[in-house]
């Protein structure tokens, strides 16, 4: 998250090596660590600067959720390729995915219609 833990430092947690150290070393999280959306205007600088600072702090992945190319290109360029350690964590995360359970779409649509009072489709 882009919250600040001023007891540790003044940087947003996403861009704080100290907070990433707390997550990794003190809490013991060894999974894939990604930022919150860097496009939500909670961080200073341009998209490239935000991405670079997050990767430098120790995040594995940078999320840019708005989808505008003008913001994505500098973020992707600054974030660069996954480090070998980040790639291993990503592979481990992907290997733990479970296949989705079967779902009855018609039953879900009926439930939605009932919850919305029959106005789910306009």
Coordinates of N, CA and C in Angstrom, one line a residue:
X1 N 0.8 -1.2 0.0 CA 0.0 0.0 0.0 C 0.9 1.2 0.0
X2 N 0.3 2.3 -0.4 CA 1.0 3.6 -0.4 C 0.9 4.4 0.9
X3 N 0.6 3.7 2.0 CA 0.5 4.3 3.3 C 1.9 4.6 3.9
X4 N 1.9 5.5 4.7 CA 3.2 5.9 5.4 C 3.2 5.4 6.8
X5 N 4.3 4.7 7.2 CA 4.5 4.3 8.6 C 5.6 5.2 9.1
X6 N 5.3 6.4 9.6 CA 6.3 7.3 9.9 C 7.2 6.9 11.1
X7 N 6.8 5.9 11.8 CA 7.6 5.4 12.9 C 8.9 4.7 12.3
X8 N 8.8 4.3 11.0 CA 9.9 3.7 10.3 C 10.6 4.7 9.4
X9 N 9.9 5.4 8.6 CA 10.5 6.4 7.7 C 9.3 7.2 7.1
X10 N 9.6 8.2 6.3 CA 8.6 9.0 5.7 C 8.2 8.6 4.3
X11 N 8.8 7.6 3.8 CA 8.4 7.1 2.4 C 7.1 6.3 2.5
X12 N 6.3 6.3 1.4 CA 5.2 5.4 1.3 C 5.7 4.0 1.4
X13 N 5.0 3.1 2.0 CA 5.4 1.7 2.2 C 5.8 1.1 0.8
X14 N 5.1 1.4 -0.2 CA 5.5 0.9 -1.5 C 6.9 1.2 -2.0
X15 N 7.4 2.3 -1.5 CA 8.7 2.8 -1.9 C 9.7 2.9 -0.8
X16 N 9.4 2.1 0.3 CA 10.3 2.2 1.5 C 11.1 0.9 1.6
X17 N 12.4 0.9 1.4 CA 13.2 -0.3 1.6 C 13.0 -0.8 3.1
X18 N 12.8 0.1 4.0 CA 12.6 -0.3 5.4 C 11.4 -1.1 5.6
X19 N 10.3 -0.6 5.0 CA 9.0 -1.3 5.1 C 9.0 -2.7 4.4
X20 N 9.7 -2.7 3.2 CA 9.8 -3.9 2.5 C 10.6 -4.9 3.3
X21 N 11.6 -4.4 4.0 CA 12.4 -5.2 5.0 C 11.5 -5.8 6.1
X22 N 10.6 -5.0 6.6 CA 9.7 -5.5 7.7 C 8.9 -6.6 7.1
X23 N 8.3 -6.4 5.9 CA 7.5 -7.4 5.3 C 8.3 -8.7 5.0
X24 N 9.4 -8.6 4.5 CA 10.2 -9.8 4.1 C 10.9 -10.4 5.3
X25 N 11.6 -9.6 6.1 CA 12.5 -10.1 7.2 C 11.8 -10.3 8.5
X26 N 11.0 -9.3 8.9 CA 10.4 -9.4 10.2 C 9.1 -10.2 10.2
X27 N 8.2 -10.0 9.2 CA 7.0 -10.8 9.0 C 7.3 -12.1 8.4
X28 N 8.3 -12.2 7.5 CA 8.7 -13.4 6.9 C 7.9 -13.7 5.6
X29 N 7.3 -12.7 5.0 CA 6.6 -13.0 3.7 C 7.6 -13.2 2.6
X30 N 7.6 -14.4 2.0 CA 8.5 -14.7 0.9 C 7.8 -14.8 -0.4
X31 N 6.6 -14.4 -0.5 CA 5.8 -14.5 -1.7 C 6.1 -13.3 -2.7
X32 N 5.3 -13.3 -3.7 CA 5.4 -12.2 -4.7 C 4.8 -10.9 -4.1
X33 N 5.6 -9.9 -4.2 CA 5.2 -8.6 -3.5 C 5.0 -7.6 -4.6
X34 N 3.7 -7.1 -4.7 CA 3.4 -6.1 -5.8 C 2.9 -4.9 -5.1
X35 N 3.0 -3.8 -5.8 CA 2.6 -2.5 -5.4 C 1.1 -2.4 -5.4
X36 N 0.5 -1.4 -4.8 CA -0.8 -1.0 -5.1 C -0.7 -0.2 -6.4
X37 N -1.8 0.2 -6.9 CA -1.9 0.9 -8.2 C -1.1 2.2 -8.2
X38 N 0.0 2.3 -9.0 CA 0.8 3.5 -9.0 C 0.1 4.7 -9.7
X39 N -1.0 4.4 -10.3 CA -1.7 5.5 -11.0 C -2.8 6.2 -10.1
X40 N -2.9 5.8 -8.9 CA -3.9 6.4 -8.0 C -3.5 7.7 -7.4
X41 N -2.5 8.3 -7.9 CA -2.0 9.7 -7.5 C -1.7 9.8 -6.0
X42 N -1.3 8.7 -5.4 CA -0.9 8.7 -4.0 C 0.7 8.8 -3.8
X43 N 1.4 8.7 -5.0 CA 2.8 8.8 -5.0 C 3.3 10.0 -5.8
X44 N 4.4 10.5 -5.4 CA 5.0 11.7 -6.1 C 5.7 11.2 -7.3
X45 N 5.9 12.2 -8.3 CA 6.6 11.9 -9.5 C 5.8 11.3 -10.6
X46 N 6.4 11.2 -11.7 CA 5.8 10.6 -12.9 C 5.7 9.0 -12.7
X47 N 5.0 8.4 -13.7 CA 4.8 7.0 -13.6 C 6.2 6.2 -13.6
X48 N 7.1 6.7 -14.4 CA 8.4 6.0 -14.4 C 9.1 6.1 -13.1
X49 N 9.1 7.3 -12.5 CA 9.7 7.5 -11.2 C 9.1 6.7 -10.1
X50 N 7.7 6.6 -10.2 CA 7.0 5.8 -9.2 C 7.4 4.3 -9.3
X51 N 7.4 3.8 -10.5 CA 7.8 2.4 -10.8 C 9.2 2.1 -10.3
X52 N 10.1 3.0 -10.7 CA 11.5 2.8 -10.4 C 11.7 2.8 -8.9
X53 N 11.1 3.7 -8.2 CA 11.2 3.8 -6.7 C 10.7 2.5 -6.0
X54 N 9.6 2.0 -6.6 CA 8.9 0.8 -6.0 C 9.8 -0.4 -6.2
X55 N 10.4 -0.6 -7.3 CA 11.3 -1.7 -7.6 C 12.5 -1.6 -6.8
X56 N 13.1 -0.4 -6.7 CA 14.3 -0.2 -5.9 C 14.1 -0.5 -4.4
X57 N 12.9 -0.2 -4.0 CA 12.6 -0.5 -2.6 C 12.4 -2.0 -2.3
X58 N 12.2 -2.8 -3.3 CA 12.1 -4.2 -3.1 C 10.8 -4.9 -3.6
X59 N 9.9 -4.1 -4.2 CA 8.7 -4.7 -4.7 C 9.1 -5.6 -5.9
X60 N 8.4 -6.7 -6.2 CA 8.6 -7.5 -7.3 C 7.9 -7.0 -8.6
X61 N 6.7 -6.5 -8.4 CA 5.9 -6.1 -9.5 C 5.3 -4.7 -9.2
X62 N 5.1 -4.0 -10.3 CA 4.4 -2.7 -10.2 C 3.1 -2.8 -10.9
X63 N 2.0 -2.4 -10.2 CA 0.7 -2.4 -10.8 C 0.3 -1.0 -11.3
X64 N 0.0 -0.9 -12.6 CA -0.5 0.3 -13.2 C -1.9 -0.1 -13.8
X65 N -3.0 0.3 -13.1 CA -4.3 -0.3 -13.4 C -5.1 0.6 -14.3
X66 N -4.8 1.8 -14.6 CA -5.6 2.6 -15.4 C -5.7 2.2 -16.9
X67 N -4.6 1.7 -17.4 CA -4.6 1.2 -18.7 C -4.3 2.2 -19.8
X68 N -3.9 3.4 -19.4 CA -3.5 4.3 -20.5 C -2.1 4.1 -20.9
X69 N -1.9 4.1 -22.2 CA -0.5 3.8 -22.7 C 0.5 4.8 -22.3
X70 N 0.1 6.1 -22.3 CA 1.0 7.2 -21.9 C 1.6 7.0 -20.5
X71 N 0.8 6.4 -19.6 CA 1.3 6.1 -18.3 C 2.0 4.7 -18.2
X72 N 1.6 3.8 -19.0 CA 2.1 2.4 -18.9 C 3.6 2.4 -19.4
X73 N 3.8 3.0 -20.5 CA 5.1 2.9 -21.2 C 6.3 3.3 -20.2
X74 N 6.2 4.5 -19.6 CA 7.3 4.8 -18.7 C 7.4 3.9 -17.4
X75 N 6.2 3.4 -17.0 CA 6.2 2.5 -15.8 C 6.9 1.2 -16.2
X76 N 6.6 0.7 -17.4 CA 7.2 -0.6 -17.8 C 8.7 -0.4 -18.0
X77 N 9.0 0.7 -18.7 CA 10.5 0.9 -18.9 C 11.2 1.0 -17.6
X78 N 10.7 1.7 -16.6 CA 11.4 1.9 -15.4 C 11.4 0.7 -14.5
X79 N 10.3 -0.1 -14.6 CA 10.2 -1.3 -13.7 C 11.2 -2.4 -14.3
X80 N 11.4 -2.5 -15.6 CA 12.3 -3.4 -16.1 C 11.8 -4.8 -16.0
X81 N 12.7 -5.8 -16.3 CA 12.4 -7.2 -16.2 C 12.4 -7.7 -14.8
X82 N 11.7 -8.8 -14.6 CA 11.7 -9.4 -13.2 C 13.1 -9.8 -12.9
X83 N 13.5 -9.6 -11.7 CA 14.7 -10.1 -11.2 C 14.6 -11.6 -11.1
X84 N 15.7 -12.3 -11.1 CA 15.6 -13.8 -10.9 C 14.9 -14.2 -9.6
X85 N 15.0 -13.5 -8.5 CA 14.3 -13.8 -7.3 C 12.8 -13.5 -7.5
X86 N 12.5 -12.4 -8.1 CA 11.1 -12.1 -8.4 C 10.4 -13.1 -9.3
X87 N 11.2 -13.5 -10.3 CA 10.7 -14.5 -11.3 C 10.4 -15.8 -10.6
X88 N 11.3 -16.2 -9.6 CA 11.0 -17.5 -8.9 C 9.8 -17.3 -8.0
X89 N 9.6 -16.2 -7.4 CA 8.4 -16.0 -6.5 C 7.2 -16.0 -7.4
X90 N 7.2 -15.4 -8.6 CA 6.1 -15.4 -9.5 C 5.7 -16.8 -9.9
X91 N 6.7 -17.6 -10.3 CA 6.5 -19.0 -10.7 C 5.9 -19.8 -9.5
X92 N 6.4 -19.5 -8.3 CA 5.9 -20.2 -7.1 C 4.4 -19.9 -6.9
X93 N 4.1 -18.6 -7.1 CA 2.7 -18.1 -6.9 C 1.8 -18.8 -8.0
X94 N 2.3 -18.8 -9.2 CA 1.5 -19.4 -10.3 C 1.2 -20.9 -10.1
X95 N 2.2 -21.5 -9.5 CA 2.1 -23.0 -9.3 C 1.1 -23.3 -8.3
X96 N 0.7 -22.4 -7.4 CA -0.2 -22.6 -6.3 C -1.7 -22.3 -6.7
X97 N -1.8 -21.8 -8.0 CA -3.2 -21.5 -8.4 C -4.0 -22.8 -8.5
X98 N -5.3 -22.7 -8.1 CA -6.2 -23.8 -8.2 C -7.1 -23.6 -9.4
X99 N -7.5 -24.6 -10.1 CA -8.5 -24.4 -11.2 C -9.8 -23.9 -10.6
X100 N -10.5 -23.1 -11.4 CA -11.8 -22.6 -10.9 C -12.8 -23.7 -10.8
X101 N -13.6 -23.6 -9.8 CA -14.7 -24.5 -9.6 C -15.8 -24.3 -10.7
X102 N -16.5 -25.3 -11.1 CA -17.5 -25.1 -12.0 C -18.6 -24.2 -11.5
X103 N -19.2 -23.4 -12.3 CA -20.2 -22.4 -11.9 C -21.4 -22.5 -12.8
X104 N -22.6 -22.3 -12.3 CA -23.8 -22.3 -13.0 C -24.2 -20.9 -13.3
X105 N -23.8 -20.4 -14.5 CA -24.0 -19.0 -14.9 C -25.5 -18.6 -14.8
X106 N -26.4 -19.5 -15.3 CA -27.8 -19.2 -15.3 C -28.3 -19.0 -13.8
X107 N -27.8 -19.8 -12.9 CA -28.2 -19.7 -11.5 C -27.7 -18.4 -10.9
X108 N -26.5 -18.0 -11.3 CA -25.9 -16.8 -10.8 C -26.6 -15.5 -11.3
X109 N -27.0 -15.6 -12.6 CA -27.7 -14.5 -13.2 C -29.1 -14.4 -12.6
X110 N -29.7 -15.5 -12.3 CA -31.0 -15.4 -11.6 C -30.9 -14.9 -10.2
X111 N -29.8 -15.2 -9.5 CA -29.6 -14.7 -8.2 C -29.4 -13.2 -8.2
X112 N -28.6 -12.7 -9.2 CA -28.3 -11.3 -9.4 C -29.6 -10.6 -9.7
X113 N -30.4 -11.1 -10.6 CA -31.7 -10.5 -10.9 C -32.6 -10.4 -9.7
X114 N -32.6 -11.4 -8.8 CA -33.4 -11.4 -7.6 C -32.9 -10.3 -6.6
X115 N -31.6 -10.2 -6.5 CA -31.0 -9.2 -5.6 C -31.2 -7.8 -6.1
X116 N -31.2 -7.6 -7.4 CA -31.4 -6.3 -7.9 C -32.8 -5.9 -8.2
X117 N -33.7 -6.8 -7.9 CA -35.1 -6.6 -8.1 C -35.5 -6.6 -9.6
X118 N -34.8 -7.4 -10.4 CA -35.2 -7.6 -11.8 C -34.6 -6.6 -12.7
X119 N -33.6 -5.8 -12.2 CA -33.0 -4.8 -13.1 C -31.6 -5.0 -13.4
X120 N -31.1 -6.2 -13.4 CA -29.7 -6.5 -13.7 C -29.3 -6.2 -15.1
X121 N -30.2 -6.3 -16.0 CA -29.9 -6.1 -17.4 C -30.5 -4.9 -18.0
X122 N -30.6 -3.8 -17.3 CA -31.1 -2.6 -17.8 C -32.4 -2.2 -17.3

